[in-house]
Coordinates of C-alpha atoms and ligand atoms in Angstrom, one line a residue:
M997 CA -30.2 -29.6 -11.7
V998 CA -31.2 -26.6 -9.7
H999 CA -34.8 -25.6 -10.1
T1000 CA -36.3 -22.3 -9.2
P1001 CA -38.9 -22.1 -6.4
P1002 CA -42.2 -21.1 -7.9
A1003 CA -42.5 -18.1 -5.6
L1004 CA -39.3 -16.6 -7.1
A1005 CA -40.3 -17.4 -10.7
R1006 CA -43.7 -15.7 -10.1
F1007 CA -42.0 -12.7 -8.6
V1008 CA -39.7 -12.5 -11.6
A1009 CA -42.7 -12.7 -13.9
R1010 CA -44.6 -10.0 -12.1
S1011 CA -41.6 -7.7 -12.1
T1012 CA -41.1 -8.4 -15.9
D1013 CA -44.8 -7.7 -16.5
A1014 CA -44.4 -4.3 -14.7
A1015 CA -41.3 -3.4 -16.6
L1016 CA -43.0 -4.2 -19.9
R1017 CA -45.8 -1.8 -18.9
D1018 CA -43.2 0.9 -18.3
L1019 CA -42.1 0.4 -21.9
G1020 CA -45.7 1.0 -23.0
R1021 CA -46.7 -2.6 -23.5
A1022 CA -49.7 -4.1 -21.8
G1023 CA -47.5 -6.6 -19.8
L1024 CA -46.6 -10.1 -20.6
A1025 CA -49.9 -10.8 -22.4
D1026 CA -49.4 -8.0 -24.9
P1027 CA -49.7 -9.3 -28.5
D1028 CA -46.5 -7.4 -29.4
V1029 CA -44.5 -9.1 -26.7
V1030 CA -42.3 -12.2 -27.2
V1031 CA -41.7 -14.2 -24.0
L1032 CA -38.5 -16.2 -24.0
D1033 CA -36.8 -18.5 -21.4
P1034 CA -33.4 -19.4 -22.8
A1035 CA -32.8 -22.4 -20.4
C1036 CA -36.4 -23.2 -19.5
G1037 CA -36.0 -26.7 -17.9
P1038 CA -39.4 -28.0 -17.0
G1039 CA -40.9 -24.6 -17.6
V1040 CA -41.2 -23.0 -14.1
F1041 CA -40.7 -19.5 -15.5
L1042 CA -43.0 -19.9 -18.5
A1043 CA -45.7 -21.2 -16.2
A1044 CA -45.2 -18.3 -13.9
A1045 CA -45.3 -15.9 -16.9
F1046 CA -48.6 -17.4 -17.9
R1047 CA -50.2 -17.2 -14.5
E1048 CA -49.0 -13.7 -13.8
G1049 CA -49.7 -12.5 -17.3
V1050 CA -53.3 -13.8 -17.1
R1051 CA -53.8 -12.4 -13.6
A1052 CA -52.5 -8.9 -14.6
D1053 CA -54.5 -9.1 -17.8
Q1054 CA -57.7 -9.9 -15.9
T1055 CA -57.3 -6.8 -13.9
S1056 CA -56.6 -4.5 -16.9
F1057 CA -58.6 -6.0 -19.7
S1058 CA -61.6 -7.5 -17.9
F1059 CA -64.0 -6.5 -20.6
A1060 CA -62.0 -7.7 -23.6
S1061 CA -63.9 -10.3 -25.6
Q1062 CA -60.8 -12.5 -26.2
A1063 CA -58.1 -12.9 -23.7
P1064 CA -54.9 -11.3 -25.1
A1065 CA -51.8 -13.3 -25.3
P1066 CA -48.1 -12.6 -26.2
R1067 CA -47.1 -13.1 -29.8
V1068 CA -45.1 -16.1 -29.0
V1069 CA -43.8 -17.9 -25.9
L1070 CA -40.5 -19.6 -26.6
G1071 CA -38.8 -22.1 -24.2
L1072 CA -35.3 -23.4 -25.1
D1073 CA -33.3 -26.1 -23.4
V1074 CA -30.6 -28.5 -24.3
D1075 CA -32.2 -31.3 -22.3
P1076 CA -35.0 -33.2 -24.3
H1077 CA -36.4 -34.7 -21.1
A1078 CA -36.8 -31.2 -19.5
I1079 CA -38.5 -30.0 -22.7
A1080 CA -40.9 -33.0 -22.6
Q1081 CA -41.8 -32.1 -19.0
A1082 CA -42.4 -28.5 -19.9
R1083 CA -44.6 -29.6 -22.8
A1084 CA -46.7 -31.7 -20.5
A1085 CA -46.9 -29.1 -17.8
L1086 CA -47.5 -25.8 -19.6
P1087 CA -50.9 -24.5 -20.6
T1088 CA -51.5 -24.2 -24.3
D1089 CA -53.7 -21.0 -24.1
W1090 CA -50.7 -19.0 -25.3
P1091 CA -48.8 -19.7 -28.5
L1092 CA -46.1 -21.9 -27.1
R1093 CA -42.9 -23.1 -28.9
L1094 CA -40.6 -25.4 -27.0
E1095 CA -37.3 -26.4 -28.7
V1096 CA -34.5 -28.7 -27.8
G1097 CA -31.0 -27.4 -28.5
D1098 CA -28.0 -25.4 -27.4
T1099 CA -29.4 -21.9 -26.9
L1100 CA -26.0 -20.3 -27.1
A1101 CA -25.2 -21.7 -30.6
S1102 CA -27.3 -19.1 -32.4
L1103 CA -28.9 -15.8 -32.0
E1104 CA -31.5 -16.6 -34.7
V1105 CA -34.1 -18.1 -32.4
L1106 CA -37.1 -16.0 -33.7
D1107 CA -38.4 -15.8 -37.2
E1108 CA -39.2 -12.5 -38.9
G1109 CA -42.9 -12.8 -38.0
A1110 CA -42.2 -13.2 -34.4
R1111 CA -39.6 -10.4 -34.3
A1112 CA -41.0 -7.6 -36.3
G1113 CA -41.6 -4.6 -34.0
A1114 CA -41.9 -6.9 -31.0
T1115 CA -40.7 -6.2 -27.4
L1116 CA -38.7 -9.1 -26.0
A1117 CA -39.2 -10.4 -22.4
I1118 CA -36.4 -12.8 -21.5
L1119 CA -36.7 -14.4 -18.2
G1120 CA -35.3 -17.5 -16.5
N1121 CA -32.6 -19.1 -14.5
P1122 CA -29.8 -20.2 -16.9
P1123 CA -27.1 -22.7 -15.8
W1124 CA -24.4 -21.3 -13.6
A1125 CA -21.7 -23.9 -14.0
G1126 CA -18.2 -22.8 -14.0
R1127 CA -17.7 -24.2 -17.4
S1128 CA -20.0 -23.8 -20.2
E1129 CA -20.1 -26.4 -22.9
N1130 CA -19.9 -23.5 -25.4
R1131 CA -16.5 -22.6 -24.3
G1132 CA -14.7 -21.6 -27.5
S1133 CA -17.9 -21.2 -29.7
P1134 CA -16.9 -18.4 -32.1
L1135 CA -20.3 -16.6 -31.8
L1136 CA -20.1 -16.3 -28.0
E1137 CA -16.3 -15.7 -28.0
G1138 CA -16.9 -12.7 -30.3
L1139 CA -19.7 -11.3 -28.2
L1140 CA -17.8 -11.8 -24.9
E1141 CA -15.2 -9.4 -26.1
D1142 CA -17.6 -6.6 -24.8
F1143 CA -17.3 -8.1 -21.3
R1144 CA -13.6 -8.1 -21.5
R1145 CA -13.2 -4.3 -21.7
D1146 CA -13.6 -1.8 -18.9
S1147 CA -15.9 1.2 -18.9
E1148 CA -13.3 3.2 -20.9
G1149 CA -13.1 0.4 -23.5
R1150 CA -9.7 -0.7 -22.5
A1151 CA -8.9 -4.5 -22.4
L1152 CA -9.0 -5.8 -18.8
G1153 CA -5.5 -6.0 -17.5
E1154 CA -5.9 -9.2 -15.5
R1155 CA -4.1 -12.3 -16.6
K1156 CA -7.0 -14.5 -15.6
I1157 CA -10.4 -13.8 -16.8
G1158 CA -11.8 -17.3 -16.7
V1159 CA -14.8 -16.2 -14.6
L1160 CA -16.0 -14.4 -17.7
S1161 CA -16.5 -17.8 -19.3
D1162 CA -18.9 -19.1 -16.7
A1163 CA -22.2 -20.4 -18.3
Y1164 CA -24.3 -17.8 -16.6
V1165 CA -22.1 -15.0 -18.0
R1166 CA -22.5 -16.4 -21.5
F1167 CA -26.3 -16.6 -21.1
W1168 CA -26.2 -13.0 -19.9
R1169 CA -24.2 -11.9 -23.0
W1170 CA -26.5 -13.9 -25.3
S1171 CA -29.6 -12.4 -23.7
C1172 CA -28.2 -8.9 -23.9
E1173 CA -27.5 -9.4 -27.6
L1174 CA -31.1 -10.5 -28.3
A1175 CA -32.3 -7.5 -26.3
R1176 CA -30.1 -5.2 -28.4
R1177 CA -31.6 -6.6 -31.6
A1178 CA -35.2 -6.4 -30.4
E1179 CA -37.0 -3.8 -32.4
G1180 CA -39.5 -2.9 -29.8
G1181 CA -37.1 -2.9 -26.8
A1182 CA -36.6 -5.5 -24.2
V1183 CA -36.7 -6.6 -20.6
V1184 CA -34.2 -9.2 -19.4
A1185 CA -34.8 -10.7 -16.0
L1186 CA -32.4 -13.5 -15.0
V1187 CA -31.7 -15.2 -11.8
T1188 CA -28.0 -16.1 -11.7
N1189 CA -24.9 -16.5 -9.6
A1190 CA -24.5 -13.1 -7.8
S1191 CA -20.7 -13.0 -8.2
F1192 CA -20.8 -10.6 -11.2
L1193 CA -22.3 -7.9 -9.1
D1194 CA -19.1 -7.1 -7.4
G1195 CA -16.4 -9.4 -8.8
P1196 CA -13.4 -7.2 -9.9
V1197 CA -12.9 -9.1 -13.2
H1198 CA -16.7 -8.7 -13.9
R1199 CA -16.4 -4.9 -14.1
G1200 CA -16.2 -5.2 -17.9
M1201 CA -19.5 -7.2 -17.9
R1202 CA -21.1 -4.6 -15.7
A1203 CA -19.8 -1.8 -17.8
A1204 CA -21.2 -3.4 -21.0
M1205 CA -24.5 -4.2 -19.4
S1206 CA -24.8 -0.6 -18.1
R1207 CA -24.6 0.5 -21.7
F1208 CA -26.9 -2.1 -23.1
F1209 CA -29.7 -1.2 -20.7
A1210 CA -31.4 2.1 -19.8
R1211 CA -31.9 0.9 -16.2
V1212 CA -30.9 -2.0 -14.1
S1213 CA -32.4 -3.4 -10.9
V1214 CA -30.8 -6.0 -8.7
L1215 CA -32.4 -8.1 -6.0
H1216 CA -29.6 -9.8 -4.1
L1217 CA -31.0 -13.1 -2.9
G1218 CA -28.1 -13.8 -0.5
G1219 CA -27.3 -17.2 0.9
S1220 CA -23.6 -17.5 0.0
A1221 CA -21.9 -20.4 1.7
L1222 CA -18.6 -19.1 0.4
I1223 CA -18.2 -16.3 2.9
A1224 CA -17.5 -16.0 6.6
R1225 CA -20.8 -14.9 8.1
R1226 CA -21.7 -12.4 10.7
G1227 CA -23.5 -15.2 12.5
D1228 CA -27.1 -14.5 11.6
R1229 CA -29.0 -16.9 9.4
D1230 CA -29.0 -16.3 5.6
E1231 CA -30.1 -19.3 3.7
N1232 CA -29.7 -20.1 0.0
L1233 CA -32.9 -20.4 -2.1
F1234 CA -31.3 -23.0 -4.3
S1235 CA -29.3 -25.1 -1.9
V1236 CA -26.1 -24.1 -3.8
R1237 CA -23.0 -22.5 -2.4
P1238 CA -22.8 -19.2 -4.3
A1239 CA -25.2 -16.4 -3.6
A1240 CA -27.9 -15.8 -6.1
A1241 CA -29.3 -12.6 -7.5
L1242 CA -32.2 -11.5 -9.7
T1243 CA -31.1 -8.8 -12.2
I1244 CA -33.5 -7.0 -14.4
G1245 CA -32.3 -4.9 -17.3
V1246 CA -34.7 -2.6 -19.2
R1247 CA -34.0 -1.5 -22.7
P1248 CA -36.5 0.9 -24.4
R1249 CA -36.9 1.0 -28.2
G1250 CA -34.2 3.1 -29.8
H1251 CA -32.0 3.0 -26.7
D1252 CA -28.8 5.1 -26.8
E1253 CA -25.8 3.1 -25.6
G1254 CA -23.8 6.2 -25.0
R1255 CA -24.9 6.5 -21.4
S1256 CA -24.5 4.4 -18.4
A1257 CA -27.6 2.9 -16.7
P1258 CA -28.6 3.8 -13.2
V1259 CA -28.5 0.7 -11.0
R1260 CA -30.9 0.1 -8.1
F1261 CA -30.3 -2.5 -5.5
A1262 CA -32.3 -4.4 -2.8
A1263 CA -31.4 -7.5 -0.8
L1264 CA -33.2 -10.3 1.0
R1265 CA -31.6 -11.8 4.0
G1266 CA -32.9 -14.5 6.4
S1267 CA -34.2 -18.0 6.3
R1268 CA -35.3 -19.6 3.0
E1269 CA -38.9 -19.7 4.2
A1270 CA -38.8 -16.0 5.1
K1271 CA -37.3 -15.1 1.7
L1272 CA -40.0 -17.1 -0.1
R1273 CA -42.7 -15.5 1.9
M1274 CA -41.3 -12.0 1.1
L1275 CA -41.2 -12.8 -2.6
A1276 CA -44.7 -14.2 -2.6
S1277 CA -46.1 -11.1 -0.9
A1278 CA -44.0 -8.4 -2.7
E1279 CA -45.7 -7.1 -5.8
T1280 CA -42.6 -6.5 -7.9
L1281 CA -38.9 -5.7 -7.5
E1282 CA -39.6 -2.0 -7.8
A1283 CA -42.1 -2.3 -4.9
L1284 CA -39.2 -3.4 -2.7
T1285 CA -38.0 0.2 -3.1
P1286 CA -34.5 -0.6 -4.2
E1287 CA -31.9 2.0 -3.3
R1288 CA -30.3 3.8 -6.2
L1289 CA -26.5 3.1 -6.1
A1290 CA -24.4 6.3 -6.1
D1291 CA -21.5 4.5 -7.8
S1292 CA -22.7 2.0 -10.4
S1293 CA -19.4 0.5 -11.2
R1294 CA -20.2 -2.2 -8.7
W1295 CA -23.7 -3.4 -8.4
V1296 CA -23.8 -3.7 -4.7
P1297 CA -24.0 -0.8 -2.2
A1298 CA -20.6 0.8 -2.0
P1299 CA -18.9 1.0 1.3
T1300 CA -18.7 4.5 2.6
V1301 CA -15.1 5.1 2.1
D1302 CA -13.1 8.2 2.9
A1303 CA -12.4 9.9 -0.4
R1304 CA -8.8 10.2 0.6
Y1305 CA -8.4 6.4 0.8
L1306 CA -9.3 6.1 -2.9
E1307 CA -6.5 8.5 -3.8
W1308 CA -3.8 6.3 -2.2
P1309 CA -2.1 3.8 -4.5
A1310 CA -3.3 0.2 -4.3
L1311 CA -0.5 -2.2 -3.3
P1312 CA 0.0 -3.6 -6.9
E1313 CA 0.7 -0.1 -8.1
L1314 CA 3.6 0.2 -5.7
M1315 CA 4.7 -3.4 -6.0
P1316 CA 3.8 -4.5 -9.6
F1317 CA 4.9 -8.2 -9.3
H1318 CA 2.4 -10.3 -7.4
R1319 CA 1.1 -13.8 -7.7
E1320 CA -1.6 -15.9 -6.1
G1321 CA -0.1 -18.6 -3.9
L1322 CA 0.5 -22.2 -5.0
Q1323 CA -2.2 -24.7 -5.3
S1324 CA -1.6 -28.5 -5.6
N1325 CA -5.2 -29.9 -5.7
R1326 CA -3.5 -32.9 -4.0
D1327 CA -2.0 -31.6 -0.8
A1328 CA -2.4 -35.0 0.9
F1329 CA 0.3 -36.3 -1.5
C1330 CA 2.5 -33.2 -2.1
V1331 CA 2.6 -31.6 1.3
D1332 CA 3.6 -33.0 4.7
V1333 CA 4.9 -31.9 8.1
D1334 CA 7.5 -34.6 7.9
R1335 CA 10.1 -34.4 5.1
G1336 CA 11.1 -38.0 5.4
R1337 CA 7.6 -39.3 5.0
L1338 CA 7.0 -37.0 2.0
L1339 CA 10.2 -38.3 0.3
E1340 CA 9.1 -41.9 1.0
R1341 CA 5.9 -41.2 -0.7
L1342 CA 7.6 -39.6 -3.7
R1343 CA 9.9 -42.6 -4.0
A1344 CA 7.1 -45.1 -3.9
F1345 CA 5.3 -43.1 -6.6
A1346 CA 8.4 -42.8 -8.8
D1347 CA 9.0 -46.5 -8.4
G1348 CA 5.7 -47.2 -10.1
E1349 CA 4.0 -48.7 -7.0
P1350 CA 0.3 -49.1 -7.8
G1351 CA -0.9 -47.0 -4.8
P1352 CA -3.5 -45.9 -4.1
F1353 CA -1.7 -42.7 -3.1
P1354 CA -3.2 -40.0 -0.9
G1355 CA -4.7 -37.0 -2.6
S1356 CA -5.6 -39.3 -5.6
A1357 CA -2.1 -38.7 -6.9
G1358 CA -2.4 -41.8 -9.1
V1359 CA -5.7 -40.8 -10.6
A1360 CA -5.9 -38.8 -13.9
S1361 CA -8.1 -35.7 -14.1
A1362 CA -8.7 -33.0 -16.7
H1363 CA -5.6 -31.1 -15.7
Y1364 CA -3.5 -33.9 -14.3
D1365 CA -1.6 -36.7 -15.9
P1366 CA -0.2 -39.1 -13.2
E1367 CA 2.1 -40.8 -15.7
R1368 CA 3.8 -37.5 -16.6
A1369 CA 3.9 -36.5 -12.9
R1370 CA 5.5 -39.9 -12.1
A1371 CA 8.2 -39.3 -14.8
A1372 CA 8.9 -35.8 -13.4
V1373 CA 9.2 -37.1 -9.8
R1374 CA 11.5 -39.9 -11.1
A1375 CA 13.7 -37.4 -12.9
V1376 CA 14.1 -35.3 -9.8
L1377 CA 14.9 -38.3 -7.6
T1378 CA 17.4 -39.7 -10.1
Q1379 CA 19.3 -36.4 -10.0
D1380 CA 19.2 -36.0 -6.2
A1381 CA 17.8 -38.7 -3.9
E1382 CA 17.0 -36.1 -1.3
A1383 CA 15.3 -33.7 -3.8
S1384 CA 16.8 -30.8 -1.9
E1385 CA 15.8 -28.3 -4.4
H1386 CA 12.3 -29.6 -4.8
V1387 CA 11.2 -30.7 -1.4
V1388 CA 11.2 -27.3 0.3
R1389 CA 9.5 -25.3 2.9
L1390 CA 6.0 -23.9 2.1
A1391 CA 4.3 -21.2 4.1
Y1392 CA 1.1 -23.3 4.4
R1393 CA -1.0 -21.5 6.9
P1394 CA -0.1 -18.9 9.5
L1395 CA 2.0 -20.7 12.1
Q1396 CA 2.2 -23.9 9.9
H1397 CA 5.1 -24.5 7.7
R1398 CA 5.1 -27.7 5.8
W1399 CA 7.4 -29.5 3.4
A1400 CA 6.2 -29.4 -0.1
A1401 CA 7.3 -31.4 -3.2
L1402 CA 7.4 -28.5 -5.6
I1403 CA 7.6 -30.5 -8.7
P1404 CA 5.5 -28.6 -11.2
R1405 CA 3.8 -31.6 -12.8
L1406 CA 2.3 -32.6 -9.4
W1407 CA 0.7 -29.1 -8.9
H1408 CA -2.3 -27.6 -10.3
R1409 CA -0.8 -24.1 -10.0
P1410 CA 2.9 -24.4 -9.3
R1411 CA 3.6 -20.7 -9.8
P1412 CA 7.2 -21.1 -11.0
D1413 CA 7.7 -17.3 -11.3
L1414 CA 6.7 -16.8 -7.7
R1415 CA 9.1 -19.5 -6.6
L1416 CA 11.8 -17.8 -8.6
A1417 CA 10.9 -14.4 -7.1
M1418 CA 11.0 -15.9 -3.6
Q1419 CA 14.4 -17.3 -4.1
R1420 CA 15.5 -13.7 -4.8
S1421 CA 13.4 -12.0 -2.1
E1422 CA 14.0 -11.4 1.5
L1423 CA 10.3 -11.4 2.2
A1424 CA 6.9 -11.3 0.7
L1425 CA 3.8 -9.5 2.0
V1426 CA 0.7 -11.7 1.7
T1427 CA -2.7 -10.3 1.4
V1428 CA -5.9 -10.8 -0.6
R1429 CA -7.7 -9.0 -3.4
K1430 CA -11.1 -9.3 -2.0
D1431 CA -12.9 -10.8 1.0
R1432 CA -16.6 -11.4 0.8
G1433 CA -16.6 -12.4 4.5
E1434 CA -18.5 -10.4 7.0
R1435 CA -16.0 -10.6 9.8
A1436 CA -13.5 -7.8 10.3
W1437 CA -10.8 -7.8 7.7
S1438 CA -7.6 -9.3 8.9
H1439 CA -6.0 -10.8 5.8
F1440 CA -2.3 -10.1 5.8
G1441 CA 0.9 -11.8 6.7
A1442 CA 4.6 -11.9 5.8
V1443 CA 6.4 -15.0 4.5
R1444 CA 9.9 -16.0 3.5
E1445 CA 8.9 -19.1 1.6
P1446 CA 6.6 -19.7 -1.3
V1447 CA 3.0 -19.4 0.0
D1448 CA 0.0 -21.7 -0.4
N1449 CA -3.0 -20.0 -1.9
C1450 CA -5.1 -21.0 1.2
Y1451 CA -2.7 -19.3 3.5
L1452 CA -5.1 -16.6 4.7
S1453 CA -8.5 -18.3 3.9
A1454 CA -9.7 -21.5 2.4
R1455 CA -12.4 -19.7 0.4
S1456 CA -11.9 -19.6 -3.3
S1457 CA -13.0 -15.9 -3.4
C1458 CA -10.2 -15.0 -1.0
R1459 CA -6.9 -16.4 -2.3
A1460 CA -3.6 -15.4 -0.7
R1461 CA -1.5 -13.2 -3.0
A1462 CA 2.2 -12.7 -2.4
F1463 CA 4.1 -9.4 -3.1
P1464 CA 7.8 -10.3 -2.8
T1465 CA 10.5 -7.8 -2.4
H1466 CA 12.0 -8.9 -5.7
K1467 CA 10.8 -9.9 -9.1
P1468 CA 11.7 -13.3 -10.7
D1469 CA 14.6 -11.6 -12.6
G1470 CA 16.0 -10.3 -9.3
A1471 CA 15.0 -6.6 -9.9
P1472 CA 13.5 -4.9 -6.9
N1473 CA 9.7 -5.2 -7.0
I1474 CA 9.0 -1.5 -6.9
D1475 CA 7.4 0.8 -9.4
R1476 CA 9.8 3.6 -9.0
G1477 CA 7.6 6.2 -10.7
A1478 CA 4.6 5.3 -8.5
V1479 CA 6.6 5.2 -5.3
A1480 CA 8.3 8.5 -6.1
S1481 CA 5.0 10.4 -6.6
W1482 CA 3.4 8.6 -3.6
A1483 CA 6.2 9.4 -1.2
S1484 CA 7.4 12.5 -2.9
H1485 CA 8.8 14.1 0.2
L1486 CA 11.0 11.1 1.2
E1487 CA 14.6 12.0 0.9
S1488 CA 15.4 9.0 -1.3
P1489 CA 13.2 6.3 -2.8
P1490 CA 13.1 3.4 -0.3
P1491 CA 14.4 -0.1 -0.9
A1492 CA 11.8 -2.7 -1.6
I1493 CA 12.1 -4.3 1.8
E1494 CA 11.4 -1.0 3.5
L1495 CA 8.4 -0.4 1.4
L1496 CA 7.2 -3.8 2.3
R1497 CA 7.7 -3.3 6.0
Y1498 CA 5.9 0.0 5.8
A1499 CA 2.9 -1.7 4.1
L1500 CA 3.0 -4.4 6.8
C1501 CA 2.8 -1.7 9.4
V1502 CA -0.2 -0.1 7.6
L1503 CA -2.1 -3.4 7.4
A1504 CA -1.4 -4.2 11.0
S1505 CA -2.7 -0.9 12.3
P1506 CA -6.0 -1.6 14.0
S1507 CA -7.3 1.9 13.2
Y1508 CA -6.5 1.6 9.5
R1509 CA -8.3 -1.7 9.4
A1510 CA -11.3 -0.5 11.3
R1511 CA -11.6 2.7 9.2
F1512 CA -11.3 1.1 5.8
D1513 CA -12.7 -2.4 6.6
A1514 CA -15.3 -2.3 3.8
A1515 CA -12.9 -1.0 1.2
L1516 CA -10.3 -3.6 2.2
R1517 CA -12.8 -6.3 1.6
A1518 CA -13.6 -5.0 -1.9
D1519 CA -10.2 -4.7 -3.5
Y1520 CA -6.4 -4.7 -2.9
P1521 CA -5.4 -2.5 0.1
R1522 CA -4.5 1.1 -0.6
I1523 CA -1.4 2.4 1.1
P1524 CA -1.4 5.9 2.6
P1525 CA 1.8 8.0 1.9
P1526 CA 4.1 8.4 4.9
A1527 CA 3.6 11.7 6.7
S1528 CA 7.3 12.4 6.9
T1529 CA 10.7 10.7 6.5
A1530 CA 10.8 10.2 10.3
A1531 CA 7.3 8.7 10.3
F1532 CA 8.2 6.4 7.4
H1533 CA 11.2 5.0 9.3
E1534 CA 9.1 4.5 12.4
C1535 CA 6.6 2.6 10.4
V1536 CA 9.3 0.5 8.7
E1537 CA 10.6 -0.4 12.2
A1538 CA 7.2 -1.3 13.5
G1539 CA 6.6 -3.4 10.3
G1540 CA 9.9 -5.2 11.0
M1541 CA 8.8 -6.0 14.5
I1542 CA 5.6 -7.4 13.2
E1543 CA 7.4 -9.5 10.6
A1544 CA 9.7 -10.8 13.3
A1545 CA 6.8 -11.7 15.6
F1546 CA 5.1 -13.6 12.7
H1547 CA 8.2 -15.3 11.6
A1548 CA 9.4 -16.3 15.0
S1549 CA 6.0 -17.7 15.6
V1550 CA 6.2 -20.0 12.7
H1551 CA 8.9 -22.1 14.2
S1552 CA 7.8 -22.0 17.8
F1553 CA 5.6 -25.0 17.9
A1554 CA 6.5 -25.6 21.5
S1555 CA 4.0 -23.1 22.9
A1556 CA 0.3 -23.0 22.2
P1557 CA -0.9 -20.3 19.8
V1558 CA -2.8 -17.3 21.0
I1559 CA -4.7 -14.7 19.1
V1560 CA -3.5 -11.1 19.1
G1561 CA -5.6 -8.7 17.1
H1562 CA -6.7 -11.1 14.4
H1563 CA -3.5 -13.0 14.3
L1564 CA -2.6 -16.4 15.6
V1565 CA 0.9 -16.4 17.1
S1566 CA 2.7 -18.6 19.6
A1567 CA 2.2 -17.6 23.2
D1568 CA 5.9 -16.7 23.6
R1569 CA 5.6 -14.1 20.8
A1570 CA 2.3 -12.6 21.8
G1571 CA 3.8 -9.8 23.9
A1572 CA 6.2 -8.9 21.1
L1573 CA 3.3 -8.7 18.6
T1574 CA 1.1 -6.7 20.8
E1575 CA 3.9 -4.3 21.2
A1576 CA 4.6 -4.2 17.5
I1577 CA 1.0 -3.5 16.7
A1578 CA 0.9 -0.6 19.2
A1579 CA 4.0 0.7 17.5
S1580 CA 2.4 0.5 14.1
E1581 CA -0.6 2.4 15.4
R1582 CA 1.6 5.2 16.8
A1583 CA 3.8 5.4 13.7
L1584 CA 0.9 5.6 11.3
A1585 CA -1.1 8.1 13.3
A1586 CA 0.2 11.1 11.3
A1587 CA -0.4 9.4 7.9
L1588 CA -4.0 8.7 8.9
A1589 CA -4.7 12.0 10.6
Ligands
SAM471 C1 -30.5 -24.0 -13.5 S1 -31.5 -25.0 -14.6 C2 -32.9 -24.0 -14.6 C3 -34.1 -24.6 -15.2 C4 -35.3 -23.8 -15.1 N1 -35.2 -22.5 -15.7 C5 -35.7 -23.7 -13.6 O1 -35.4 -22.6 -13.0 O2 -36.3 -24.6 -13.1 C6 -30.6 -24.7 -16.1 C7 -31.2 -25.3 -17.4 O3 -30.4 -24.9 -18.4 C8 -30.3 -26.0 -19.4 N2 -29.1 -25.7 -20.2 C9 -27.8 -25.9 -19.8 N3 -27.0 -25.5 -20.8 C10 -27.8 -25.1 -21.9 C11 -27.6 -24.7 -23.2 N4 -26.3 -24.5 -23.6 N5 -28.7 -24.4 -23.9 C12 -29.9 -24.5 -23.5 N6 -30.2 -25.0 -22.2 C13 -29.1 -25.3 -21.4 C14 -30.3 -27.2 -18.5 O4 -30.7 -28.3 -19.2 C15 -31.3 -26.8 -17.4 O5 -32.6 -27.2 -17.7

């Protein structure tokens, strides 16, 4: 259980109090305000609301005969032990209701007397777990539909939108709905995982929240352990891996959802102690003078990007078939540098040996059934003792090819359509969709085999994505219409391999990467149109040299690897790669001019 440091809870309470005053209420202690923590745990936020509410109230109502109080203070939590702790710890000066139960099961948490005309203040730190126990609850599923549409109301095109089922996302949606139903308007102030601020799939969530609220303020609390850092210290306030953020949405009475809320942003960076000191001394979030974001489609400051860059097509527009790399979840069993050793392991597994097997291949988990995996391995080996079609090369990391037992039942994400596409493709470009790291962007490569999803980074927010030259059905992986309008002056539409080499040249160009570094880390790379047919062919040639340098490197284990640009290659190819990169720079100069 991750509890909120009191300094943060009090900061949230002060900021909520101030936002309520902006809505015309007398802060948290106003008799027409309902204070609600939807996942209150032992009551850190409710205690903070009480202390800050009383403090603010003493300043503004010092002559009142009776200390004012909110209409009701409601704490909900599924854990009876936490509710018992809250009951013991919280003062009873305010009308307090603490209830055990699943908050997300119902929106009817306030009776008519509590609701009538009241302004709602929802604050807290709901669970962040990847999976919510309420997965599949019809109430939430229906509400989450709003988060699955973009700002134009179109369904999100992504195949995977699992991140929109995270518990904190559900708590946000639930809180938004209560805010929408609050007759006297609402303030929602939640500390959650910060991923939704800039996650591409979370754009639907941001779009809906921009409509639900009249204004939004974000305090990024930093501390992600999931990104490559610049090197300075930035600690997590909760000792968890993802970065955290406080987000406050304000919804006045009679709010018009036809407009999109302005978003203001501030961030804390540094040691945990320094952050807590800052939170203790800052009056409210508004006092931290958050910057107004010019583009509120992402809730973090936008990189300053050349307007031209945004007009270029993103790689998936040119090459529509792309897949994330393969993921076994048990590499120690399925992947090996030595083919013979891997086969031996498969045979022992198929023969029913008790193990234990590396990578816990004999152990069942939510998505893995070792008995079915064993049967699948046995079937493969009975057909072909060498498993020639199944034990194949995998592009595991740059410079590291491995043998992989690509038997789907053994893999968490076997990506059969990527395998099929690779069998029909000369090459695949590998890159990432986003990179939350702070080091210069360098996430690209070229492979001829199926690629592992950690090929370019081990971080889950930075998975390798392959764009093969051909689709699984063997058709060229090119959107002819998009390519034709992008490179309208080329004499003829290029074959997929040329387009891919051109893109490789672009991604290898140091000036392209330096100029668009921030944009490259935010979403798929965008590809500038070639300046002329001649320049296109020069780029294709430079891309071919880069590919050759990478590819040759893979098999040159004899010489020690060196780094060229941001790439690791074997020493014997370093000269060739340096030359290829210089060629890409020259060939691209006109397109970037
Ligand atoms: C991250 S803790 C935060 C607790 C408290 N707000 C704090 O900051 O110390 C999340 C809390 O959510 C509760 N919780 C998890 N799922 C819940 C659900 N579906 N309904 C209500 N409470 C839930 C847990 O029991 C836990 O107390």
